[in-house]
mmCIF file of C-alpha atoms in Angstrom:
data_model
loop_
_atom_site.group_PDB
_atom_site.id
_atom_site.type_symbol
_atom_site.label_atom_id
_atom_site.label_comp_id
_atom_site.label_asym_id
_atom_site.label_seq_id
_atom_site.Cartn_x
_atom_site.Cartn_y
_atom_site.Cartn_z
ATOM 1 C CA TYR A 1444 8.560 -15.456 11.136
ATOM 2 C CA ASP A 1445 8.451 -14.526 7.463
ATOM 3 C CA ASN A 1446 11.084 -14.188 4.759
ATOM 4 C CA TYR A 1447 11.478 -10.666 3.396
ATOM 5 C CA LYS A 1448 13.470 -9.504 0.388
ATOM 6 C CA LEU A 1449 15.419 -6.339 1.211
ATOM 7 C CA SER A 1450 17.150 -4.034 -1.244
ATOM 8 C CA LYS A 1451 19.461 -1.036 -0.761
ATOM 9 C CA CYS A 1452 20.214 -2.452 2.662
ATOM 10 C CA LEU A 1453 22.481 -0.577 5.078
ATOM 11 C CA MET A 1454 23.233 -2.026 8.503
ATOM 12 C CA LYS A 1455 25.712 -1.552 11.312
ATOM 13 C CA ALA A 1456 25.837 -4.282 13.949
ATOM 14 C CA THR A 1457 27.974 -4.808 17.040
ATOM 15 C CA VAL A 1458 28.222 -7.661 19.534
ATOM 16 C CA LYS A 1459 29.473 -6.809 22.999
ATOM 17 C CA ASP A 1460 28.972 -8.208 26.501
ATOM 18 C CA GLY A 1461 26.617 -10.870 25.191
ATOM 19 C CA LYS A 1462 24.339 -8.372 23.470
ATOM 20 C CA LEU A 1463 23.638 -7.809 19.782
ATOM 21 C CA ALA A 1464 23.062 -4.179 18.826
ATOM 22 C CA ILE A 1465 21.945 -2.984 15.392
ATOM 23 C CA ASN A 1466 21.926 0.747 14.737
ATOM 24 C CA PRO A 1467 20.910 1.546 12.117
ATOM 25 C CA LEU A 1468 19.286 -0.816 9.660
ATOM 26 C CA LYS A 1469 17.753 0.782 6.592
ATOM 27 C CA ALA A 1470 16.376 -0.928 3.493
ATOM 28 C CA ASP A 1471 13.650 -0.916 0.872
ATOM 29 C CA VAL A 1472 10.992 -3.594 1.328
ATOM 30 C CA PHE A 1473 7.319 -4.023 0.326
ATOM 31 C CA GLY A 1474 7.696 -0.972 -1.921
ATOM 32 C CA ALA A 1475 8.425 1.125 1.170
ATOM 33 C CA THR A 1476 11.453 2.082 3.265
ATOM 34 C CA VAL A 1477 12.051 0.384 6.603
ATOM 35 C CA GLU A 1478 14.303 1.900 9.252
ATOM 36 C CA LEU A 1479 15.329 0.185 12.481
ATOM 37 C CA ASP A 1480 17.302 2.019 15.130
ATOM 38 C CA ASN A 1481 18.654 1.101 18.545
ATOM 39 C CA MET A 1482 17.756 -2.542 17.950
ATOM 40 C CA GLY A 1483 19.084 -4.742 20.709
ATOM 41 C CA TYR A 1484 18.933 -8.448 21.505
ATOM 42 C CA SER A 1485 20.132 -10.223 24.614
ATOM 43 C CA TYR A 1486 19.677 -13.569 26.340
ATOM 44 C CA GLN A 1487 20.853 -13.545 29.921
ATOM 45 C CA ARG A 1488 21.463 -16.856 31.647
ATOM 46 C CA GLY A 1489 18.376 -17.818 33.644
ATOM 47 C CA GLY A 1490 16.232 -15.237 31.846
ATOM 48 C CA LYS A 1491 14.415 -15.021 28.538
ATOM 49 C CA PRO A 1492 15.538 -13.778 25.156
ATOM 50 C CA PHE A 1493 14.609 -10.095 24.864
ATOM 51 C CA ALA A 1494 14.612 -7.678 21.945
ATOM 52 C CA SER A 1495 13.755 -4.007 21.565
ATOM 53 C CA MET A 1496 13.919 -1.557 18.685
ATOM 54 C CA GLY A 1497 12.627 1.570 17.062
ATOM 55 C CA LEU A 1498 10.807 0.885 13.791
ATOM 56 C CA LYS A 1499 9.725 3.126 10.932
ATOM 57 C CA LEU A 1500 7.911 2.130 7.743
ATOM 58 C CA LEU A 1501 7.963 5.112 5.401
ATOM 59 C CA ASN A 1502 6.027 5.787 2.186
ATOM 60 C CA MET A 1503 4.178 2.511 2.450
ATOM 61 C CA ASN A 1504 0.996 1.341 0.775
ATOM 62 C CA PRO A 1505 -0.980 -0.174 3.704
ATOM 63 C CA ALA A 1506 -2.520 -2.851 1.474
ATOM 64 C CA GLY A 1507 0.869 -3.853 0.079
ATOM 65 C CA VAL A 1508 2.532 -4.091 3.475
ATOM 66 C CA SER A 1509 -0.427 -5.902 5.059
ATOM 67 C CA ASN A 1510 -0.300 -8.608 2.420
ATOM 68 C CA GLU A 1511 3.335 -9.319 3.376
ATOM 69 C CA ILE A 1512 3.286 -9.190 7.185
ATOM 70 C CA SER A 1513 1.310 -11.975 8.858
ATOM 71 C CA MET A 1514 0.977 -10.129 12.190
ATOM 72 C CA ILE A 1515 -0.816 -7.234 10.481
ATOM 73 C CA GLN A 1516 -3.067 -9.708 8.653
ATOM 74 C CA LYS A 1517 -3.986 -11.207 12.019
ATOM 75 C CA TYR A 1518 -4.513 -8.110 14.165
ATOM 76 C CA ALA A 1519 -5.299 -5.294 11.720
ATOM 77 C CA PRO A 1520 -6.757 -6.863 8.546
ATOM 78 C CA ILE A 1521 -8.594 -3.624 7.707
ATOM 79 C CA LEU A 1522 -5.236 -2.147 6.610
ATOM 80 C CA ALA A 1523 -5.227 -4.667 3.749
ATOM 81 C CA LYS A 1524 -8.247 -2.840 2.314
ATOM 82 C CA ILE A 1525 -6.547 0.586 2.264
ATOM 83 C CA THR A 1526 -4.707 1.567 -0.897
ATOM 84 C CA GLY A 1527 -2.752 4.761 -0.452
ATOM 85 C CA LEU A 1528 0.228 6.260 1.342
ATOM 86 C CA ALA A 1529 1.076 6.025 5.033
ATOM 87 C CA ASN A 1530 3.959 6.171 7.517
ATOM 88 C CA LEU A 1531 4.357 4.079 10.662
ATOM 89 C CA SER A 1532 6.649 4.985 13.551
ATOM 90 C CA THR A 1533 6.852 2.863 16.694
ATOM 91 C CA SER A 1534 9.052 1.581 19.495
ATOM 92 C CA PHE A 1535 8.782 -2.137 20.237
ATOM 93 C CA SER A 1536 9.987 -4.653 22.801
ATOM 94 C CA SER A 1537 9.189 -8.276 23.591
ATOM 95 C CA ASN A 1538 10.333 -11.408 25.345
ATOM 96 C CA PHE A 1539 10.833 -14.595 23.352
ATOM 97 C CA SER A 1540 10.523 -18.250 24.183
ATOM 98 C CA LYS A 1541 13.591 -20.485 24.050
ATOM 99 C CA ASN A 1542 12.411 -21.479 20.567
ATOM 100 C CA MET A 1543 12.455 -17.756 19.658
ATOM 101 C CA ASP A 1544 8.669 -17.491 19.381
ATOM 102 C CA VAL A 1545 7.359 -14.041 20.340
ATOM 103 C CA GLU A 1546 5.598 -14.058 23.709
ATOM 104 C CA MET A 1547 2.563 -12.043 22.663
ATOM 105 C CA GLY A 1548 1.590 -11.048 26.182
ATOM 106 C CA SER A 1549 4.978 -9.421 26.756
ATOM 107 C CA ILE A 1550 4.845 -7.148 23.712
ATOM 108 C CA GLU A 1551 5.048 -3.447 24.443
ATOM 109 C CA ALA A 1552 4.811 -0.877 21.651
ATOM 110 C CA ASN A 1553 4.147 2.827 21.392
ATOM 111 C CA GLY A 1554 3.669 4.490 18.035
ATOM 112 C CA ILE A 1555 1.758 6.480 15.441
ATOM 113 C CA LEU A 1556 0.189 5.435 12.154
ATOM 114 C CA ASP A 1557 0.037 8.469 9.864
ATOM 115 C CA LEU A 1558 -2.290 7.974 6.901
ATOM 116 C CA VAL A 1559 -1.408 10.583 4.286
ATOM 117 C CA ASN A 1560 -4.067 9.523 1.807
ATOM 118 C CA GLY A 1561 -6.013 6.422 0.954
ATOM 119 C CA ARG A 1562 -8.913 4.732 -0.716
ATOM 120 C CA MET A 1563 -10.883 1.871 0.794
ATOM 121 C CA GLU A 1564 -13.864 -0.231 -0.169
ATOM 122 C CA VAL A 1565 -16.676 0.181 2.362
ATOM 123 C CA PRO A 1566 -16.081 -2.789 4.722
ATOM 124 C CA GLU A 1567 -18.859 -5.269 5.365
ATOM 125 C CA TRP A 1568 -19.387 -4.158 8.963
ATOM 126 C CA LEU A 1569 -19.903 -0.527 7.837
ATOM 127 C CA LYS A 1570 -22.311 -1.237 4.968
ATOM 128 C CA GLU A 1571 -25.449 -1.032 7.111
ATOM 129 C CA THR A 1572 -24.418 2.449 8.235
ATOM 130 C CA SER A 1573 -23.568 3.401 4.657
ATOM 131 C CA LYS A 1574 -26.993 2.280 3.472
ATOM 132 C CA THR A 1575 -28.831 4.017 6.273
ATOM 133 C CA LEU A 1576 -27.063 7.324 5.674
ATOM 134 C CA ASN A 1577 -27.272 6.957 1.884
ATOM 135 C CA TRP A 1578 -23.580 7.472 1.246
ATOM 136 C CA GLY A 1579 -24.096 6.141 -2.269
ATOM 137 C CA VAL A 1580 -20.525 4.869 -2.638
ATOM 138 C CA THR A 1581 -18.807 1.513 -2.511
ATOM 139 C CA ASN A 1582 -15.352 3.077 -2.152
ATOM 140 C CA MET A 1583 -14.315 5.794 0.271
ATOM 141 C CA ILE A 1584 -11.569 8.375 -0.095
ATOM 142 C CA LEU A 1585 -9.808 8.594 3.257
ATOM 143 C CA LYS A 1586 -8.564 11.966 4.408
ATOM 144 C CA PRO A 1587 -5.275 12.385 6.321
ATOM 145 C CA THR A 1588 -5.592 10.715 9.728
ATOM 146 C CA LYS A 1589 -3.148 10.087 12.573
ATOM 147 C CA ALA A 1590 -3.710 7.247 15.037
ATOM 148 C CA ALA A 1591 -1.512 7.026 18.151
ATOM 149 C CA PHE A 1592 -1.518 3.539 19.648
ATOM 150 C CA LEU A 1593 -0.129 1.614 22.590
ATOM 151 C CA VAL A 1594 0.388 -2.135 22.991
ATOM 152 C CA LYS A 1595 0.614 -3.339 26.585
ATOM 153 C CA ASP A 1596 -0.782 -6.090 28.799
ATOM 154 C CA GLY A 1597 -2.078 -8.060 25.840
ATOM 155 C CA LYS A 1598 -4.046 -5.163 24.334
ATOM 156 C CA MET A 1599 -3.572 -2.792 21.412
ATOM 157 C CA MET A 1600 -5.175 0.487 22.430
ATOM 158 C CA LEU A 1601 -5.831 3.777 20.700
ATOM 159 C CA LYS A 1602 -4.111 6.337 22.941
ATOM 160 C CA ASP A 1603 -6.578 9.051 21.991
ATOM 161 C CA THR A 1604 -9.901 9.226 20.230
ATOM 162 C CA ILE A 1605 -9.267 9.449 16.498
ATOM 163 C CA THR A 1606 -11.470 11.335 14.073
ATOM 164 C CA VAL A 1607 -12.187 9.739 10.693
ATOM 165 C CA ALA A 1608 -13.917 11.672 7.904
ATOM 166 C CA LEU A 1609 -16.541 9.519 6.149
ATOM 167 C CA PRO A 1610 -18.766 10.209 3.086
ATOM 168 C CA LYS A 1611 -21.604 12.755 3.086
ATOM 169 C CA GLU A 1612 -19.961 14.900 5.782
ATOM 170 C CA THR A 1613 -20.213 12.060 8.282
ATOM 171 C CA THR A 1614 -17.539 11.956 10.985
ATOM 172 C CA MET A 1615 -16.527 9.017 13.166
ATOM 173 C CA ARG A 1616 -14.866 9.533 16.523
ATOM 174 C CA LEU A 1617 -13.373 6.218 17.547
ATOM 175 C CA GLY A 1618 -11.604 4.834 20.610
ATOM 176 C CA GLY A 1619 -11.053 1.518 22.353
ATOM 177 C CA HIS A 1620 -8.786 -1.484 22.113
ATOM 178 C CA VAL A 1621 -8.165 -4.861 20.498
ATOM 179 C CA THR A 1622 -7.009 -7.797 22.593
ATOM 180 C CA LEU A 1623 -4.252 -10.047 21.304
ATOM 181 C CA ASP A 1624 -6.808 -12.877 21.089
ATOM 182 C CA GLU A 1625 -8.387 -10.694 18.361
ATOM 183 C CA LYS A 1626 -11.456 -9.476 20.276
ATOM 184 C CA LEU A 1627 -12.714 -5.934 19.651
ATOM 185 C CA ASN A 1628 -13.869 -3.530 22.319
ATOM 186 C CA MET A 1629 -14.282 -0.243 20.498
ATOM 187 C CA GLY A 1630 -16.826 2.490 20.102
ATOM 188 C CA GLY A 1631 -17.497 6.171 19.923
ATOM 189 C CA THR A 1632 -19.765 8.612 18.149
ATOM 190 C CA LEU A 1633 -20.929 9.095 14.586
ATOM 191 C CA ILE A 1634 -21.805 12.661 13.699
ATOM 192 C CA ALA A 1635 -24.285 12.656 10.799
ATOM 193 C CA LYS A 1636 -26.975 15.094 9.674
ATOM 194 C CA GLY A 1637 -26.019 17.279 12.644
ATOM 195 C CA LYS A 1638 -26.782 14.488 15.132
ATOM 196 C CA LYS A 1639 -24.530 12.489 17.461
ATOM 197 C CA LEU A 1640 -25.068 8.757 17.154
ATOM 198 C CA PRO A 1641 -23.347 6.486 19.723
ATOM 199 C CA PHE A 1642 -21.976 3.218 18.368
ATOM 200 C CA THR A 1643 -20.000 0.173 19.418
ATOM 201 C CA ILE A 1644 -17.773 -2.209 17.481
ATOM 202 C CA THR A 1645 -17.415 -5.662 19.024
ATOM 203 C CA GLY A 1646 -16.807 -9.173 17.729
ATOM 204 C CA THR A 1647 -13.384 -10.064 16.370
ATOM 205 C CA VAL A 1648 -10.956 -8.362 13.990
ATOM 206 C CA LYS A 1649 -12.042 -10.790 11.274
ATOM 207 C CA LYS A 1650 -15.772 -10.368 11.987
ATOM 208 C CA PRO A 1651 -16.454 -6.935 13.481
ATOM 209 C CA VAL A 1652 -20.008 -6.121 14.539
ATOM 210 C CA MET A 1653 -21.019 -2.444 14.520
ATOM 211 C CA LYS A 1654 -24.152 -1.326 16.341
ATOM 212 C CA VAL A 1655 -25.413 2.241 16.021
ATOM 213 C CA ASN A 1656 -28.053 3.919 18.179
ATOM 214 C CA TRP A 1657 -30.218 5.543 15.506
ATOM 215 C CA LYS A 1658 -32.706 7.141 17.910
ATOM 216 C CA ALA A 1659 -31.245 10.614 17.368
ATOM 217 C CA LEU A 1660 -32.390 10.344 13.741
ATOM 218 C CA GLY A 1661 -35.784 9.039 14.754
ATOM 219 C CA LEU A 1662 -34.945 5.476 13.729
ATOM 220 C CA GLN A 1663 -35.304 2.305 15.737
ATOM 221 C CA VAL A 1664 -33.892 0.114 12.969
ATOM 222 C CA VAL A 1665 -32.260 0.646 9.624
ATOM 223 C CA ALA A 1666 -35.072 1.563 7.294
ATOM 224 C CA PRO A 1667 -34.124 3.625 4.247
ATOM 225 C CA VAL A 1668 -36.950 3.513 1.697
ATOM 226 C CA LEU A 1669 -36.160 4.271 -1.907
ATOM 227 C CA ASP A 1670 -38.557 4.149 -4.791
ATOM 228 C CA LYS A 1671 -37.638 1.727 -7.537
ATOM 229 C CA ALA A 1672 -36.658 4.359 -10.118
ATOM 230 C CA LYS A 1673 -34.417 6.145 -7.635
ATOM 231 C CA GLU A 1674 -32.804 2.858 -6.595
ATOM 232 C CA GLN A 1675 -32.021 2.074 -10.226
ATOM 233 C CA ALA A 1676 -30.609 5.552 -10.805
ATOM 234 C CA LEU A 1677 -28.523 5.229 -7.650
ATOM 235 C CA ALA A 1678 -27.174 1.845 -8.704
ATOM 236 C CA LYS A 1679 -26.180 3.178 -12.129
ATOM 237 C CA ALA A 1680 -24.552 6.252 -10.607
ATOM 238 C CA ARG A 1681 -22.605 4.106 -8.163
ATOM 239 C CA GLU A 1682 -21.357 1.940 -11.001
ATOM 240 C CA GLN A 1683 -20.188 4.999 -12.939
ATOM 241 C CA ALA A 1684 -18.567 6.478 -9.836
ATOM 242 C CA ASP A 1685 -16.710 3.230 -9.123
ATOM 243 C CA LYS A 1686 -15.405 3.123 -12.689
ATOM 244 C CA LEU A 1687 -14.173 6.707 -12.357
ATOM 245 C CA LEU A 1688 -12.410 5.950 -9.099
ATOM 246 C CA LYS A 1689 -10.918 2.700 -10.372
ATOM 247 C CA ALA A 1690 -9.553 4.395 -13.510
ATOM 248 C CA ALA A 1691 -8.203 7.263 -11.402
ATOM 249 C CA GLN A 1692 -6.507 4.835 -9.000
ATOM 250 C CA GLU A 1693 -4.861 3.043 -11.921
ATOM 251 C CA GLU A 1694 -3.642 6.366 -13.335
ATOM 252 C CA ALA A 1695 -2.404 7.521 -9.915
ATOM 253 C CA ASP A 1696 -0.578 4.215 -9.401
ATOM 254 C CA LYS A 1697 1.098 4.576 -12.816
ATOM 255 C CA VAL A 1698 2.243 8.106 -11.972
ATOM 256 C CA LYS A 1699 3.769 6.947 -8.674
ATOM 257 C CA ALA A 1700 5.298 3.810 -10.218
ATOM 258 C CA ALA A 1701 6.905 5.832 -13.043
ATOM 259 C CA ALA A 1702 8.333 8.313 -10.539
ATOM 260 C CA LYS A 1703 9.604 5.483 -8.321
ATOM 261 C CA THR A 1704 11.365 3.876 -11.304
ATOM 262 C CA ALA A 1705 12.867 7.199 -12.427
ATOM 263 C CA ALA A 1706 13.953 8.033 -8.873
ATOM 264 C CA ALA A 1707 15.542 4.605 -8.469
ATOM 265 C CA LYS A 1708 17.485 5.191 -11.690
ATOM 266 C CA VAL A 1709 18.750 8.558 -10.438
ATOM 267 C CA ARG A 1710 19.860 6.988 -7.147
ATOM 268 C CA SER A 1711 21.417 3.962 -8.870
ATOM 269 C CA GLU A 1712 23.386 6.025 -11.379
ATOM 270 C CA ALA A 1713 24.662 8.329 -8.638
ATOM 271 C CA ALA A 1714 25.671 5.390 -6.455
ATOM 272 C CA SER A 1715 27.449 3.698 -9.369
ATOM 273 C CA LEU A 1716 29.311 6.881 -10.287
ATOM 274 C CA ALA A 1717 30.277 7.452 -6.656
ATOM 275 C CA ALA A 1718 31.575 3.898 -6.360
ATOM 276 C CA LYS A 1719 33.731 4.403 -9.475
ATOM 277 C CA GLN A 1720 34.991 7.732 -8.150
ATOM 278 C CA LYS A 1721 35.933 6.162 -4.820
ATOM 279 C CA ALA A 1722 37.593 3.199 -6.546
ATOM 280 C CA GLU A 1723 39.649 5.643 -8.636
ATOM 281 C CA ALA A 1724 40.567 7.564 -5.489
ATOM 282 C CA ASP A 1725 41.703 4.310 -3.845
ATOM 283 C CA LYS A 1726 43.800 3.522 -6.917
ATOM 284 C CA LEU A 1727 45.438 6.963 -6.997
ATOM 285 C CA GLU A 1728 46.205 6.753 -3.278
ATOM 286 C CA ALA A 1729 47.823 3.333 -3.731
ATOM 287 C CA GLU A 1730 49.904 4.604 -6.654
ATOM 288 C CA ALA A 1731 50.991 7.699 -4.715
ATOM 289 C CA LEU A 1732 52.026 5.605 -1.716
ATOM 290 C CA LYS A 1733 53.953 3.192 -3.946
ATOM 291 C CA ARG A 1734 55.829 6.085 -5.544
ATOM 292 C CA ALA A 1735 56.566 7.547 -2.131
ATOM 293 C CA LYS A 1736 57.837 4.206 -0.853
ATOM 294 C CA ASP A 1737 60.023 3.684 -3.941
ATOM 295 C CA GLU A 1738 61.492 7.165 -3.520
ATOM 296 C CA ALA A 1739 62.054 6.583 0.205
ATOM 297 C CA ASP A 1740 63.764 3.260 -0.471
ATOM 298 C CA ALA A 1741 65.957 4.882 -3.143
ATOM 299 C CA MET A 1742 67.056 7.572 -0.678
ATOM 300 C CA VAL A 1743 68.120 4.953 1.830
ATOM 301 C CA ASN A 1744 69.820 2.771 -0.779
ATOM 302 C CA LYS A 1745 71.978 5.693 -1.964
ATOM 303 C CA ALA A 1746 73.618 5.963 1.447
ATOM 304 C CA THR A 1747 76.843 4.013 1.727
ATOM 305 C CA ASP A 1748 77.693 4.025 5.412
ATOM 306 C CA PRO A 1749 75.621 3.411 8.586
ATOM 307 C CA LEU A 1750 75.500 7.059 9.656
ATOM 308 C CA SER A 1751 74.397 8.368 6.280
ATOM 309 C CA LYS A 1752 71.871 5.509 6.040
ATOM 310 C CA LYS A 1753 70.412 6.541 9.392
ATOM 311 C CA VAL A 1754 70.103 10.154 8.259
ATOM 312 C CA ALA A 1755 68.646 9.042 4.929
ATOM 313 C CA LYS A 1756 66.180 6.741 6.703
ATOM 314 C CA ALA A 1757 64.873 9.579 8.881
ATOM 315 C CA ALA A 1758 64.492 11.863 5.849
ATOM 316 C CA ALA A 1759 62.827 9.076 3.863
ATOM 317 C CA ASP A 1760 60.335 8.350 6.653
ATOM 318 C CA LYS A 1761 59.450 12.040 6.916
ATOM 319 C CA ALA A 1762 58.968 12.305 3.164
ATOM 320 C CA TYR A 1763 56.833 9.161 3.116
ATOM 321 C CA GLN A 1764 54.640 10.418 5.962
ATOM 322 C CA ALA A 1765 54.092 13.713 4.137
ATOM 323 C CA ALA A 1766 53.209 11.845 0.953
ATOM 324 C CA GLU A 1767 50.892 9.548 2.921
ATOM 325 C CA LYS A 1768 49.097 12.535 4.478
ATOM 326 C CA LYS A 1769 48.756 14.241 1.093
ATOM 327 C CA ALA A 1770 47.403 11.070 -0.542
ATOM 328 C CA ALA A 1771 44.899 10.531 2.277
ATOM 329 C CA ALA A 1772 43.661 14.138 1.968
ATOM 330 C CA ALA A 1773 43.232 13.773 -1.801
ATOM 331 C CA LYS A 1774 41.347 10.516 -1.304
ATOM 332 C CA GLN A 1775 39.076 12.032 1.341
ATOM 333 C CA LYS A 1776 38.307 14.973 -0.935
ATOM 334 C CA SER A 1777 37.242 12.558 -3.701
ATOM 335 C CA TYR A 1778 35.150 10.559 -1.225
ATOM 336 C CA ASP A 1779 33.447 13.740 0.027
ATOM 337 C CA LEU A 1780 32.608 14.819 -3.529
ATOM 338 C CA ALA A 1781 31.216 11.364 -4.281
ATOM 339 C CA ASP A 1782 29.089 11.368 -1.106
ATOM 340 C CA LYS A 1783 27.844 14.879 -1.900
ATOM 341 C CA ALA A 1784 26.778 13.759 -5.375
ATOM 342 C CA VAL A 1785 24.893 10.787 -3.873
ATOM 343 C CA ALA A 1786 23.154 13.045 -1.322
ATOM 344 C CA GLU A 1787 22.134 15.483 -4.077
ATOM 345 C CA ALA A 1788 20.826 12.588 -6.179
ATOM 346 C CA ASP A 1789 18.855 11.247 -3.209
ATOM 347 C CA ALA A 1790 17.306 14.682 -2.641
ATOM 348 C CA LYS A 1791 16.428 14.937 -6.334
ATOM 349 C CA ALA A 1792 14.888 11.448 -6.293
ATOM 350 C CA ASP A 1793 12.902 12.230 -3.119
ATOM 351 C CA ALA A 1794 11.568 15.404 -4.750
ATOM 352 C CA MET A 1795 10.542 13.430 -7.856
ATOM 353 C CA GLU A 1796 8.592 10.941 -5.749
ATOM 354 C CA ALA A 1797 7.024 13.691 -3.607
ATOM 355 C CA GLU A 1798 5.858 15.543 -6.726
ATOM 356 C CA ALA A 1799 4.418 12.307 -8.138
ATOM 357 C CA ASN A 1800 2.563 11.604 -4.878
ATOM 358 C CA LYS A 1801 1.142 15.122 -4.979
ATOM 359 C CA LYS A 1802 0.013 14.620 -8.570
ATOM 360 C CA ALA A 1803 -1.505 11.237 -7.720
ATOM 361 C CA ASP A 1804 -3.390 12.761 -4.769
ATOM 362 C CA LYS A 1805 -4.860 15.413 -7.070
ATOM 363 C CA ILE A 1806 -5.924 12.756 -9.573
ATOM 364 C CA MET A 1807 -7.770 10.888 -6.828
ATOM 365 C CA ALA A 1808 -9.284 14.054 -5.313
ATOM 366 C CA ASP A 1809 -10.559 15.193 -8.720
ATOM 367 C CA ALA A 1810 -11.969 11.737 -9.409
ATOM 368 C CA GLN A 1811 -13.734 11.664 -6.048
ATOM 369 C CA ALA A 1812 -15.285 15.072 -6.718
ATOM 370 C CA GLN A 1813 -16.443 13.885 -10.132
ATOM 371 C CA ALA A 1814 -17.798 10.654 -8.639
ATOM 372 C CA ASP A 1815 -19.718 12.590 -5.983
ATOM 373 C CA LYS A 1816 -21.141 14.882 -8.664
ATOM 374 C CA THR A 1817 -22.189 11.880 -10.740
ATOM 375 C CA ILE A 1818 -24.167 10.483 -7.839
ATOM 376 C CA ALA A 1819 -25.625 13.881 -6.913
ATOM 377 C CA ASP A 1820 -26.683 14.504 -10.521
ATOM 378 C CA ALA A 1821 -28.466 11.137 -10.487
ATOM 379 C CA ASP A 1822 -30.448 12.372 -7.509
ATOM 380 C CA ALA A 1823 -29.005 9.605 -5.373
ATOM 381 C CA LYS A 1824 -30.068 11.104 -2.084
ATOM 382 C CA ALA A 1825 -32.660 8.750 -0.601
ATOM 383 C CA THR A 1826 -35.297 9.829 1.900
ATOM 384 C CA ILE A 1827 -35.270 7.981 5.210
ATOM 385 C CA LYS A 1828 -38.784 7.233 6.279
#
């Protein structure tokens, strides 16, 4: 278990028949938005504690979230290397021990990781492939990718083969699973230079081992041969390309951060104004009801005999009920206007952030194109001998 700092938290919880139900829970955390729905917890006598939920992490930076969640660090450390924008949607259930530790073998999950955009340093296990195919980059721009996954029977499996676009028009088609003891059993096909190259990824999540069958390219082993001058030119071009991409990432991050701050201000001001408007509506309702009660009491007090008091009491009650209904309607109208203003502010803030993300994506795409051109102009294409 970890401690997480939530902001803008909204939650509705009920306890009934020995079961805790939370629907919904919504909050900002890790610079993203988390949404839980249909979350339930129960502990039946003679059984085991059990919990299930629907989970969404929206507008998250994979690297930022990975650094905060220990389970991701353990089972999917590669996400910590991806800087960008992604959404995660999954259903989850698990048994717990009596000490409330998650029973890993009982976990069942079904979801989709949607990578909108990202940038990642070429991981160690992929560097041999990068060198062989002369990608000429140390950082990769990741194109939009969706990965559907399933966790069951102690394994995290890709439900379908996913296609990942890699540098130099290389494509990876990947499938397989990861066991909850962190062992990899994955593989697929690389498509490079018009050839299909089978590969496997084994080892552990912390030390993956990728093996590629290079025979389709006429290679038995990795053997790119570059002359010294070309190697030097390639190294210089890579350095320039990395600087371009780093500067672009910093600029893109600033654009998104500025928009996030501005959007938060719009939401905060709208929420504050709505709270004041509702407080004023509550005050006016209370004043109206007090006036109505005073007038009703005065009507009754004017009566001098039991019969007239009874008549006056009935008239007073009717007048008070009418005033109460009118005050409630006025209050509801003010509440509705306040809620409408908050919804409009939220939509405006969402649009601001979406526009900033679009601008940031263009900054990174332009930088990648410029980086690729820098390497191409340096004649960085090596000849495999």
